[in-house]
Coordinates of C-alpha atoms in Angstrom, one line a residue:
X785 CA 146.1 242.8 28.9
X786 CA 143.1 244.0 26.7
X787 CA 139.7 244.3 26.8
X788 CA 137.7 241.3 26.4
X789 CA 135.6 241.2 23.1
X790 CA 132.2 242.0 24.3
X791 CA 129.1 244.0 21.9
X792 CA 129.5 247.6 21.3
X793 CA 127.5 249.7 23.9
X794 CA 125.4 252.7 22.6
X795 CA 126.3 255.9 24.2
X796 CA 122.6 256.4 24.3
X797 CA 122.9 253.5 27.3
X798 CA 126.0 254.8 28.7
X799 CA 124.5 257.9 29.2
X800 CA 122.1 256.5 31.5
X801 CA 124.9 255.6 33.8
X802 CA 125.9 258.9 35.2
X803 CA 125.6 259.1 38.5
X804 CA 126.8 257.9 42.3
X805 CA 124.7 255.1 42.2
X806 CA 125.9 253.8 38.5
X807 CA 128.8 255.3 37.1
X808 CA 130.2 254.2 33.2
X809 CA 132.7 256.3 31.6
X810 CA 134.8 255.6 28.3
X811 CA 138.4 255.2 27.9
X812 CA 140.3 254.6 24.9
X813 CA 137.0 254.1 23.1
X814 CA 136.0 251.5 25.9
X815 CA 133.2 250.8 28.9
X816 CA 134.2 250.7 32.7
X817 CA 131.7 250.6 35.2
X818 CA 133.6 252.3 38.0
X819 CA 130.8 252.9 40.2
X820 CA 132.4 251.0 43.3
X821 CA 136.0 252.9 42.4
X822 CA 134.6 256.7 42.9
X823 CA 135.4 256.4 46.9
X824 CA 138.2 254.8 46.5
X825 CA 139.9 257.2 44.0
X826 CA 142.7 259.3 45.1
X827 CA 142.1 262.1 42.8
X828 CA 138.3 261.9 44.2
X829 CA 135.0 261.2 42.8
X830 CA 134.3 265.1 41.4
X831 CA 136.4 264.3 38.3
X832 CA 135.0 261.0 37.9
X833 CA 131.6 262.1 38.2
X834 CA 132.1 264.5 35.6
X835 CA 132.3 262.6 32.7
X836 CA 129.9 260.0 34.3
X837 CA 128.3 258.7 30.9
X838 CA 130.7 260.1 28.7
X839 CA 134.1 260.0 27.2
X840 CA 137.0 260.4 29.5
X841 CA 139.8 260.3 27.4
X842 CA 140.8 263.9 27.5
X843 CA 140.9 264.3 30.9
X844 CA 142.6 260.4 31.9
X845 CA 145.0 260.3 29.6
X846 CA 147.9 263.0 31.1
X847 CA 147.7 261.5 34.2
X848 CA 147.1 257.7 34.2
X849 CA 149.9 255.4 32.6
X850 CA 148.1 254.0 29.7
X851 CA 147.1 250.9 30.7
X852 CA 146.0 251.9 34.7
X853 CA 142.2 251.7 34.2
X854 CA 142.3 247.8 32.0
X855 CA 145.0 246.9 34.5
X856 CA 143.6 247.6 38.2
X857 CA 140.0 247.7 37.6
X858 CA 138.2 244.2 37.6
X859 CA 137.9 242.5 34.7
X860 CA 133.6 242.2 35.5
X861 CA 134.0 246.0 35.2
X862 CA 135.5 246.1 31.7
X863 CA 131.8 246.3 30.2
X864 CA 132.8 246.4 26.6
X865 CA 134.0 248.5 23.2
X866 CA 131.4 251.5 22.5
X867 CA 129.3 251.9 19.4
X868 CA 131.6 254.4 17.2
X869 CA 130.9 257.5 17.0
X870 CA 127.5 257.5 19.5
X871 CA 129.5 258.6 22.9
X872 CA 128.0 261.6 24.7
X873 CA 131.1 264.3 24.8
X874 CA 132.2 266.5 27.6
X875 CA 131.8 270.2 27.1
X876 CA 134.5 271.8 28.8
X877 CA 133.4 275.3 29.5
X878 CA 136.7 277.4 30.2
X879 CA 136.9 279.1 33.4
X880 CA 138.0 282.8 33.7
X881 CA 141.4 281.0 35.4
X882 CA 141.8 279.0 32.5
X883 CA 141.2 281.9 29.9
X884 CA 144.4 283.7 32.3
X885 CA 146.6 280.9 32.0
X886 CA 146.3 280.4 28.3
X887 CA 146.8 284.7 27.7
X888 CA 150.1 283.8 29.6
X889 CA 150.6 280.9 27.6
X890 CA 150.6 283.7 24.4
X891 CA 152.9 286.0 26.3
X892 CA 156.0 283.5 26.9
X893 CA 159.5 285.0 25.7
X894 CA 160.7 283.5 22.4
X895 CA 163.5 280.6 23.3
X896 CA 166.1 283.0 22.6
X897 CA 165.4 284.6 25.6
X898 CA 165.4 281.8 27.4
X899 CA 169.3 281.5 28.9
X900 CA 169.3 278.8 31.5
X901 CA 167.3 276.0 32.7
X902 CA 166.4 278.5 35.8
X903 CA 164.6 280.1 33.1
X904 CA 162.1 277.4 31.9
X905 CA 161.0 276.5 35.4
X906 CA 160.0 280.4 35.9
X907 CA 157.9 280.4 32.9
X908 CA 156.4 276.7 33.6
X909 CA 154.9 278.1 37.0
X910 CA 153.7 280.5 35.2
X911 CA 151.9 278.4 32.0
X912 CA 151.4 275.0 32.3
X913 CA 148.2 273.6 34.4
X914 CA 147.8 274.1 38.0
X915 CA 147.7 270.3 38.4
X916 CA 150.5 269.5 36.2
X917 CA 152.7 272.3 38.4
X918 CA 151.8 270.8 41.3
X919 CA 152.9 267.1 41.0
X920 CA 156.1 268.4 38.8
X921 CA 157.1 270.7 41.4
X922 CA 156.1 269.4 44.6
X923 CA 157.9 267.3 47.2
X924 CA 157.8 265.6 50.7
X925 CA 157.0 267.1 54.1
X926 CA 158.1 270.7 54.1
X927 CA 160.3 270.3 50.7
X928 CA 163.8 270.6 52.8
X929 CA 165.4 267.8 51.0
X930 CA 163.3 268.9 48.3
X931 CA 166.0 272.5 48.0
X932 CA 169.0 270.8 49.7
X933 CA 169.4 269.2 46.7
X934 CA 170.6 272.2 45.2
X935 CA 171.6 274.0 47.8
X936 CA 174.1 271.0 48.5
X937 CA 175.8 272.3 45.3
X938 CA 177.0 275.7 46.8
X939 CA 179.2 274.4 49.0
X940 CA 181.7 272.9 46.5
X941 CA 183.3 274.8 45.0
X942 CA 186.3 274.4 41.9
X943 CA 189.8 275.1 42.1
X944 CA 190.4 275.6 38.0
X945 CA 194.1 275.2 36.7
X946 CA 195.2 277.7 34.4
X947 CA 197.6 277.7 31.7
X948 CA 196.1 274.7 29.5
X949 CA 195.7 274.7 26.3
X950 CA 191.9 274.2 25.8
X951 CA 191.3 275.4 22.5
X952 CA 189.6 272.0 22.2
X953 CA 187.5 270.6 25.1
X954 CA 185.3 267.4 24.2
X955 CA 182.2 266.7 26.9
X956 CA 181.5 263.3 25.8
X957 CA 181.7 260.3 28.0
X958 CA 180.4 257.2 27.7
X959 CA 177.3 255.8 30.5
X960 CA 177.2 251.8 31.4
X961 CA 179.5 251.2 28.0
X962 CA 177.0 253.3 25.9
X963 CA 178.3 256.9 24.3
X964 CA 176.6 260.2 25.5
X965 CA 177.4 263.5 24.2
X966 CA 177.4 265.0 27.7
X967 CA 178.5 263.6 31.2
X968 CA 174.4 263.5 31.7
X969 CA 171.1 261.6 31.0
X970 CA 167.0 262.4 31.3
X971 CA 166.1 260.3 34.3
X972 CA 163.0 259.1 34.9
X973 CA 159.9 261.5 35.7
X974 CA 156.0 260.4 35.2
X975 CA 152.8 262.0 34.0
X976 CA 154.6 263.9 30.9
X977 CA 151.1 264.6 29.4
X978 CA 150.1 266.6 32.1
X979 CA 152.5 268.9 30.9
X980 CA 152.1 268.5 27.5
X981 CA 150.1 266.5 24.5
X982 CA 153.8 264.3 23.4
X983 CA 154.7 263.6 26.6
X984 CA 157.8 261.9 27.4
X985 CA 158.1 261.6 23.3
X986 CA 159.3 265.1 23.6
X987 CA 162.4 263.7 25.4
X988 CA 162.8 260.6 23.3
X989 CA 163.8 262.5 20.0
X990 CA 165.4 265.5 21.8
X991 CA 167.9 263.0 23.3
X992 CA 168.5 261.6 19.5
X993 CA 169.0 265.0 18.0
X994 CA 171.7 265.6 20.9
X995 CA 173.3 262.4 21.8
X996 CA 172.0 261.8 25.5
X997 CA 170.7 258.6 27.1
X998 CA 167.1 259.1 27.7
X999 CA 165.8 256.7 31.0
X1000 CA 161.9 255.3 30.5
X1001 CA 159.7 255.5 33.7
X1002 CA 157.6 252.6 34.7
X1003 CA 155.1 255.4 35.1
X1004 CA 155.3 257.1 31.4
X1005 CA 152.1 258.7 30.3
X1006 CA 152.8 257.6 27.0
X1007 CA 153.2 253.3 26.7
X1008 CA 156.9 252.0 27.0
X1009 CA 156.5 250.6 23.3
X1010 CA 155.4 254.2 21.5
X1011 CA 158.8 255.8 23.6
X1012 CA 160.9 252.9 21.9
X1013 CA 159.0 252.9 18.7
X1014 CA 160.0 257.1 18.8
X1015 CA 163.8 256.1 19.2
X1016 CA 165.8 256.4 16.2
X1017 CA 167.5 253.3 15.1
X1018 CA 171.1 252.9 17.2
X1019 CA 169.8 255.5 19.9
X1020 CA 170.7 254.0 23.5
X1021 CA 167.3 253.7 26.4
X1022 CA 167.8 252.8 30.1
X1023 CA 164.6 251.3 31.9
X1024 CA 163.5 252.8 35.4
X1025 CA 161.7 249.9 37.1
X1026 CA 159.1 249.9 40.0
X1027 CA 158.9 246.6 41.3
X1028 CA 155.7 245.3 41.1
X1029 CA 153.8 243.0 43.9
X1030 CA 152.7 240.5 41.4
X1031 CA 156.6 239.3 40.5
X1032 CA 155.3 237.6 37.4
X1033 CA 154.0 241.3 35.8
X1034 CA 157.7 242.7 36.8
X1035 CA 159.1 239.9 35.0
X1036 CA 157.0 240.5 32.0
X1037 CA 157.7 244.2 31.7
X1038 CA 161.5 243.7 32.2
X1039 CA 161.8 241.1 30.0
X1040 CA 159.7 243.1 27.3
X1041 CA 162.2 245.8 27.6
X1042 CA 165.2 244.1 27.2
X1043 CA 163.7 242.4 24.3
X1044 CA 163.0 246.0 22.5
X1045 CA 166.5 246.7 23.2
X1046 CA 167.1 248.6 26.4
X1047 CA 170.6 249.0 27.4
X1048 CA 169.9 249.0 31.7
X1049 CA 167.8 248.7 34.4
X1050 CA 167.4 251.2 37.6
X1051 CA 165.5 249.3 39.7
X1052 CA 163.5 252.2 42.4
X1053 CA 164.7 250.9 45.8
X1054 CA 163.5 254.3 47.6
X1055 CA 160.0 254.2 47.2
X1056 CA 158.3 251.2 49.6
X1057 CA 155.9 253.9 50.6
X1058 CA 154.7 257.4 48.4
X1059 CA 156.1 260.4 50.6
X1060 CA 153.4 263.3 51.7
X1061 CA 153.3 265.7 48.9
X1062 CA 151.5 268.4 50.1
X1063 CA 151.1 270.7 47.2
X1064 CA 150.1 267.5 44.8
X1065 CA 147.8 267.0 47.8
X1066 CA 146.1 270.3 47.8
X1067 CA 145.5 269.9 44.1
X1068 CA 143.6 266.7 45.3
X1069 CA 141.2 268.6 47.7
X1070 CA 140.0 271.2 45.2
X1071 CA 138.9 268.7 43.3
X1072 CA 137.0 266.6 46.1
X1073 CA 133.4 266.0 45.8
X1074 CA 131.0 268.2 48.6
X1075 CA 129.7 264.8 49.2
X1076 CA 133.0 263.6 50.5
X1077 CA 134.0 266.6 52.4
X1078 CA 130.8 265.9 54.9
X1079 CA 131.3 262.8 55.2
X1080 CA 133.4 262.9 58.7
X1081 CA 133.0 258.9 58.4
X1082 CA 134.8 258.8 54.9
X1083 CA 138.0 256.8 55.2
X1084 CA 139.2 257.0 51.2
X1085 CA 143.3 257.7 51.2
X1086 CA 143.4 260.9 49.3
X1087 CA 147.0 261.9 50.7
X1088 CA 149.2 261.9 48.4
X1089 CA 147.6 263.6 45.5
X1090 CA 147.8 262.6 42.0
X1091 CA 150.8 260.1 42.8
X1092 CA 148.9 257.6 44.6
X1093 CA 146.4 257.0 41.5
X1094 CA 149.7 255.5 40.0
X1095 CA 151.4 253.6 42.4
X1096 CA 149.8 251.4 44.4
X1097 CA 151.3 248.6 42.9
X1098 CA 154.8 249.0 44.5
X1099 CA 156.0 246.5 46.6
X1100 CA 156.9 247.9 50.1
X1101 CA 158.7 244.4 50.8
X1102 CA 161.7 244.5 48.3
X1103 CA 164.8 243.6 49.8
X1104 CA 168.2 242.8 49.0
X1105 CA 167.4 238.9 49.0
X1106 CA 165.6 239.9 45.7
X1107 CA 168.4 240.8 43.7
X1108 CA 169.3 237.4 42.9
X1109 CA 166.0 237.1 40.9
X1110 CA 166.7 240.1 39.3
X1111 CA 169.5 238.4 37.8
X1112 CA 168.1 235.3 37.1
X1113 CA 165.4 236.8 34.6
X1114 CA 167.7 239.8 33.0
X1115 CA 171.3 240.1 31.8
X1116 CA 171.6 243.2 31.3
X1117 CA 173.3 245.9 34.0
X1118 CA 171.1 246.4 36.8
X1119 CA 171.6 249.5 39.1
X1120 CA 169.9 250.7 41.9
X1121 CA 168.3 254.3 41.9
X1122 CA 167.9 255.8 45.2
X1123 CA 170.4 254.2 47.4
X1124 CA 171.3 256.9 50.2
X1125 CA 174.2 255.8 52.4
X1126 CA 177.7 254.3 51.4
X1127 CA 176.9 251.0 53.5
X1128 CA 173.8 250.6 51.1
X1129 CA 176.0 251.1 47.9
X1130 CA 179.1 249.1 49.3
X1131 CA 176.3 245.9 49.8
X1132 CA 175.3 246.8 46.2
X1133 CA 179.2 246.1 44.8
X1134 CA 179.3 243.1 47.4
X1135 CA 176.3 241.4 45.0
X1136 CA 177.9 242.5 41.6
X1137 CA 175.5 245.2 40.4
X1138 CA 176.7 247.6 38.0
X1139 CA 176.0 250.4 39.9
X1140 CA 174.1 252.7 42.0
X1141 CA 172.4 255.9 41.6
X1142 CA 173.0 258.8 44.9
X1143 CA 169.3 259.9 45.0
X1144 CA 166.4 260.9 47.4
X1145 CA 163.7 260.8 44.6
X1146 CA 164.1 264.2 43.9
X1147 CA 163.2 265.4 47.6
X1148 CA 159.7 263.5 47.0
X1149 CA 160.2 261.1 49.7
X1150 CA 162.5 260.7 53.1
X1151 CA 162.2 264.3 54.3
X1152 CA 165.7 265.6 55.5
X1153 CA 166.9 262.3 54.1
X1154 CA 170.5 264.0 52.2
X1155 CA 171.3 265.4 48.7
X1156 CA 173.0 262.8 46.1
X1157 CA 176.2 265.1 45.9
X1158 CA 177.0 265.0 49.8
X1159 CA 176.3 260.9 49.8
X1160 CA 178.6 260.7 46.7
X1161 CA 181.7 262.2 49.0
X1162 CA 180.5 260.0 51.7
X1163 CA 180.5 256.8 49.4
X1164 CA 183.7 257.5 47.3
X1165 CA 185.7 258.1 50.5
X1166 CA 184.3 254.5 52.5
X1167 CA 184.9 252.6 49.1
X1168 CA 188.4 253.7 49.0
X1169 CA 188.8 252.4 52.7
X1170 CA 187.2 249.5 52.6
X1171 CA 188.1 248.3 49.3
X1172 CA 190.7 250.5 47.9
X1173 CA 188.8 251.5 45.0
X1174 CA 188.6 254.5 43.4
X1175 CA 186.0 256.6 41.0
X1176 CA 185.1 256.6 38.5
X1177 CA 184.6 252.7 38.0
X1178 CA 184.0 251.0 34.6
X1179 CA 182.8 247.8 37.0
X1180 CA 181.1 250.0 39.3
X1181 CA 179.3 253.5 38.2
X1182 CA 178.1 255.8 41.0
X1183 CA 175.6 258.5 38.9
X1184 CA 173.9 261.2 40.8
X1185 CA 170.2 263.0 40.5
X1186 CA 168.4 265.9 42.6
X1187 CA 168.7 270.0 42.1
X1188 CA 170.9 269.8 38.8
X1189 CA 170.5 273.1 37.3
X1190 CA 173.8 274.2 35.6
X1191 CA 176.5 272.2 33.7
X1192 CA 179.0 273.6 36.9
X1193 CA 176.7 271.1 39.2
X1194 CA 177.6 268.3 36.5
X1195 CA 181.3 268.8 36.6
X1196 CA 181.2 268.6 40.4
X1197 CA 179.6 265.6 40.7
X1198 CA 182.3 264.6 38.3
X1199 CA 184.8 265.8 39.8
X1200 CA 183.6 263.7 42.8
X1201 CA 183.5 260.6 41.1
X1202 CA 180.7 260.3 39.1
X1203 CA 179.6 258.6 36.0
X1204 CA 177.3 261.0 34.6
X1205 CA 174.1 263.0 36.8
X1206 CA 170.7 262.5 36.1
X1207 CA 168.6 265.7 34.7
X1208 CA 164.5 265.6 35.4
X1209 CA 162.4 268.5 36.3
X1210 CA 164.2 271.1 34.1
X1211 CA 163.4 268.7 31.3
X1212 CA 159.8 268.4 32.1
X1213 CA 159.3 272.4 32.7
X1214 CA 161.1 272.4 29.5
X1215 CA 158.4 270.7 27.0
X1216 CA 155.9 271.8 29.3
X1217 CA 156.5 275.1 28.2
X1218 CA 157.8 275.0 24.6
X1219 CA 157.5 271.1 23.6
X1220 CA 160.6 269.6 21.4
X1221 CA 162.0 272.5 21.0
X1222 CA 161.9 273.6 24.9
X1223 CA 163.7 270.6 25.1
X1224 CA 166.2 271.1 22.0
X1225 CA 167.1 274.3 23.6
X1226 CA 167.9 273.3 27.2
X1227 CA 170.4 270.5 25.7
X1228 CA 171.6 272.7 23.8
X1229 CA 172.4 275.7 27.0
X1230 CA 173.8 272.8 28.9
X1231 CA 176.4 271.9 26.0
X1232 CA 177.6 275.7 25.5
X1233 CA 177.6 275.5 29.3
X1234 CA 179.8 272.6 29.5
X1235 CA 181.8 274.1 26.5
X1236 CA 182.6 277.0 28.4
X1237 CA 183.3 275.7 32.0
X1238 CA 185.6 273.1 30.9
X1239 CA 187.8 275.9 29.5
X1240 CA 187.5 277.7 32.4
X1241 CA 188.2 274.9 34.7
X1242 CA 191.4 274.2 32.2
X1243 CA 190.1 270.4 31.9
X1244 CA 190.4 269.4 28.0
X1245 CA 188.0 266.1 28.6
X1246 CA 185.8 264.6 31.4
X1247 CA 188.4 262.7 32.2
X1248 CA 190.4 265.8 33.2
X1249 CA 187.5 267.3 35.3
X1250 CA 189.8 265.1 38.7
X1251 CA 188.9 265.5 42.7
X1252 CA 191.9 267.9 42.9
X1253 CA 189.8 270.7 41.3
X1254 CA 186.9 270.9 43.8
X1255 CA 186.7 272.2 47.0
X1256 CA 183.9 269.8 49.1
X1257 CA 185.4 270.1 52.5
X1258 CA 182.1 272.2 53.6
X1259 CA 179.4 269.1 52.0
X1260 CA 178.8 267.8 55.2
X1261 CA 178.1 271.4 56.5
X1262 CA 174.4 272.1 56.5
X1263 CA 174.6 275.5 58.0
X1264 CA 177.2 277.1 55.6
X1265 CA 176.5 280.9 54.7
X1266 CA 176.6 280.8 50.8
X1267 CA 175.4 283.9 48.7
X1268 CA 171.7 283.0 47.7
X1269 CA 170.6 281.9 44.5
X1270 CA 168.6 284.5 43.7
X1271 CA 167.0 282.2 40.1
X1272 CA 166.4 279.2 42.3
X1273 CA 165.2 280.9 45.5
X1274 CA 163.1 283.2 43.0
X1275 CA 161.5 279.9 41.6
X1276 CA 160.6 278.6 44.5
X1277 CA 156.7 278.4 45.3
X1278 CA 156.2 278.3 49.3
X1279 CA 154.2 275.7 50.5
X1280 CA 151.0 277.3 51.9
X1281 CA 148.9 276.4 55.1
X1282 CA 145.1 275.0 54.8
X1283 CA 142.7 278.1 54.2
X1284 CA 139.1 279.0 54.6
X1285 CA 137.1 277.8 51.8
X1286 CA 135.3 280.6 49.3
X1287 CA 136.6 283.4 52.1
X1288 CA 134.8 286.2 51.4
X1289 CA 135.4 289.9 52.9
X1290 CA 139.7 289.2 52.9
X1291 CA 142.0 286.7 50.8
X1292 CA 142.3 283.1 51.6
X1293 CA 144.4 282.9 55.1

């Protein structure tokens, strides 16, 4: 939905709209008056207010998908084009924090020193915008799930076979009918301008140059068509859907993918609700205006950070009675991402999906809710009781997502059963930090990874990576001793208490 066609309006006159009490700002070279939006904004009015009168490109674009403001602002508030080349621009004075960041920026290692995807993550907390670290990295509640996910990992462990001849392994596997390079795919994660200027494009031609299957999110920072448009011709896209309250807009956008070719759809099932995410939160309040902070009578939802400015659209009352309209307006496979108990994915055969994805939403819902690798156990063992089936299924693919940091976690899942494991954070602290060829690099340390583990495991294929050669007796365990990991745990940012504003005399408490 565009703009309507309205006369050009002089920056001279938006100018004049620049405060509480009128409020114009341009995006995309167009005019909103979002004057009655500033208390209602969940990243709060400060930022708004800032570019009051001016252009807000720069600072909307890495975190809005690129139609949010034409989409959920009034259509009486979409005042027009602006006169070219008369808007007022901001002038972004660098702060001495800013000025640190970017002398770290200059002092990252070169790639080659970069040896696993550990590695990217340290240097991301390190480089990329305080903002864009905190919605990348943050999770729900007090981030258990958020580090199960990985610790879930460390209590399987492999029972290789020796004696093989494995002078030639081969890695490749094919997802939903579709070749892939490696038992994996990028899975959908938002906001990739916040992390860099190419955004989720970074991930579109890496996955070409490499093979993989790359997932679009609903909630891209680039536009669905410029991430297909990026594609190269033959390359294979899967579709991450938030179901939308208006039915009719869901149909439109799923229809318009399958149309530009993509190959399946993960429909989000574990989202009716945004989880608390405190550190995206915190991000949130720094950037609140005085004016809101008195006001004890304020009622604006600021509490879930950057996240909520993107999502209110969800429906919360998707059930299962909706899949048959799912089917009834797309062909192609559907799966469901985020299903979390066997009973949830045996219902999900019962109704003839293609599959299901083991997920928690990357720890950024359901606190305490398990990790993907534990639930796969749980669901491979009921379906072989209940139905007799066994995994992996070409009518039925069971993928997992959450804490993936090593090709070893891949093989496990597997091992287990699944299809292929979903990859997302690493990827973003990946191009975060060293764009395309961040990105490159990580594929490529997961494919000498893979290499070298499926000799060691004495598995010539994927096909020969079998239940027998894991361990997963302890899953279910939550209070296993395993040696730390010393990268991950190292990584790790602790979440951090409310503190005293502008303390002066001692640190922030």
């Amino acid at each position: 939905m565009g703009t309507p066609t309205k006369n050009p309006i002089s920056g001279k006159t938006i100018a004049q709209h620049k405060s509480r009490e009128s409020c114009w700002i341009i995006v995309h070279g167009n005019v909103y008056d979002v004057t009655e939006f500033l208390d209602e904004h969940p990243g709060g009015s400060k930022i708004i207010l800032k570019y009051a009168g001016k252009d807000a490109t720069q600072e909307y674009e890495p975190i809005h998908p690129p139609n949010a403001i034409v989409d959920n602002l009034p259509l009486e508030k979409h005042l027009g084009p602006v006169e070219e080349g008369t808007a007022e621009k901001v002038d972004v004075k660098l702060t001495d924090q800013e000025k640190a960041r970017l002398q770290r920026v200059e002092g990252r290692p070169p790639l080659s020193e970069i040896l696993n995807l550990h590695d990217f993550e340290a240097i991301a907390r390190l480089t990329i915008p305080e903002k864009a670290w905190a919605y990348y990295s943050s999770a729900s509640d007090d981030e258990i799930t958020n580090r199960e996910n990985h610790a879930a990992f460390h209590r399987i462990w492999f029972r290789p076979r020796v004696l093989r001849d494995v002078t030639k392994v081969d890695w490749s596997t094919t997802i939903v009918g579709h070749p892939s390079k490696m038992p994996i795919y990028i899975t959908a994660t938002a906001l990739g301008k916040l992390g860099h200027p190419d955004g989720e494009l970074n991930l579109t031609r890496a996955a070409a140059k490499h093979g993989v299957i790359q997932m679009i999110p609903t909630l891209a920072s680039c536009s669905f068509d410029e991430i297909v448009d990026g594609a190269q011709p033959g390359q294979v896209q899967f579709f991450q859907l938030y179901v939308n309250k208006d039915r009719s807009v869901t149909k439109r956008i799923v229809q318009h993918a399958v149309a530009r070719g993509i190959k399946a759809l993960f429909i989000t099932v574990d989202a009716p609700q945004l989880g608390r995410r405190e550190k995206d939160m915190r991000m949130t309040f720094d950037a609140a205006d005085p004016h809101e902070i008195g006001n004890s009578d304020a009622k604006v939802d600021r509490s879930r950070g950057a996240a909520k400015a993107i999502t209110g659209f969800i429906d919360p009352g998707l059930k299962w009675a909706d899949i048959s309209w799912f089917k009834s307006i797309t062909k192609v496979p559907l799966i469901l991402k985020g299903v979390q108990t066997w009973e949830d994915a045996l219902e999900a055969y019962d109704q003839n999906l293609a599959g299901v994805v083991l997920s928690n939403h990357g720890g950024r819902q359901l606190d305490f809710a398990r990790s993907g690798i534990e639930v796969l156990v749980e669901v491979t063992k009921k379906f072989r009781e209940k139905r007799g089936i066994t995994f992996p299924n070409d009518q039925f693919h069971l993928f997992v997502d959450g804490g993936v940091r090593r090709a070893t976690d891949v093989l496990k899942a597997i091992a287990l059963g699944a299809t292929a494991v979903g990859i997302g954070r690493p990827f973003l602290y990946a191009f975060s930090t060293y764009g395309i060829d961040g990105v490159d690099h990580a594929l490529q340390i997961l494919r000498d990874e893979f290499e070298m583990n499926l000799r060691l495991l004495g598995a010539r294929t994927i096909k020969d990576v079998v239940p027998d050669m894991v361990d997963a007796s302890n899953i279910h365990a939550h209070l296993v001793a395993v040696p730390r990991d010393e990268l991950y745990d190292s990584n790790y940012e602790r979440m951090q208490h409310a503190c005293l504003r502008d303390a002066k005399g001692k640190a922030k408490l």
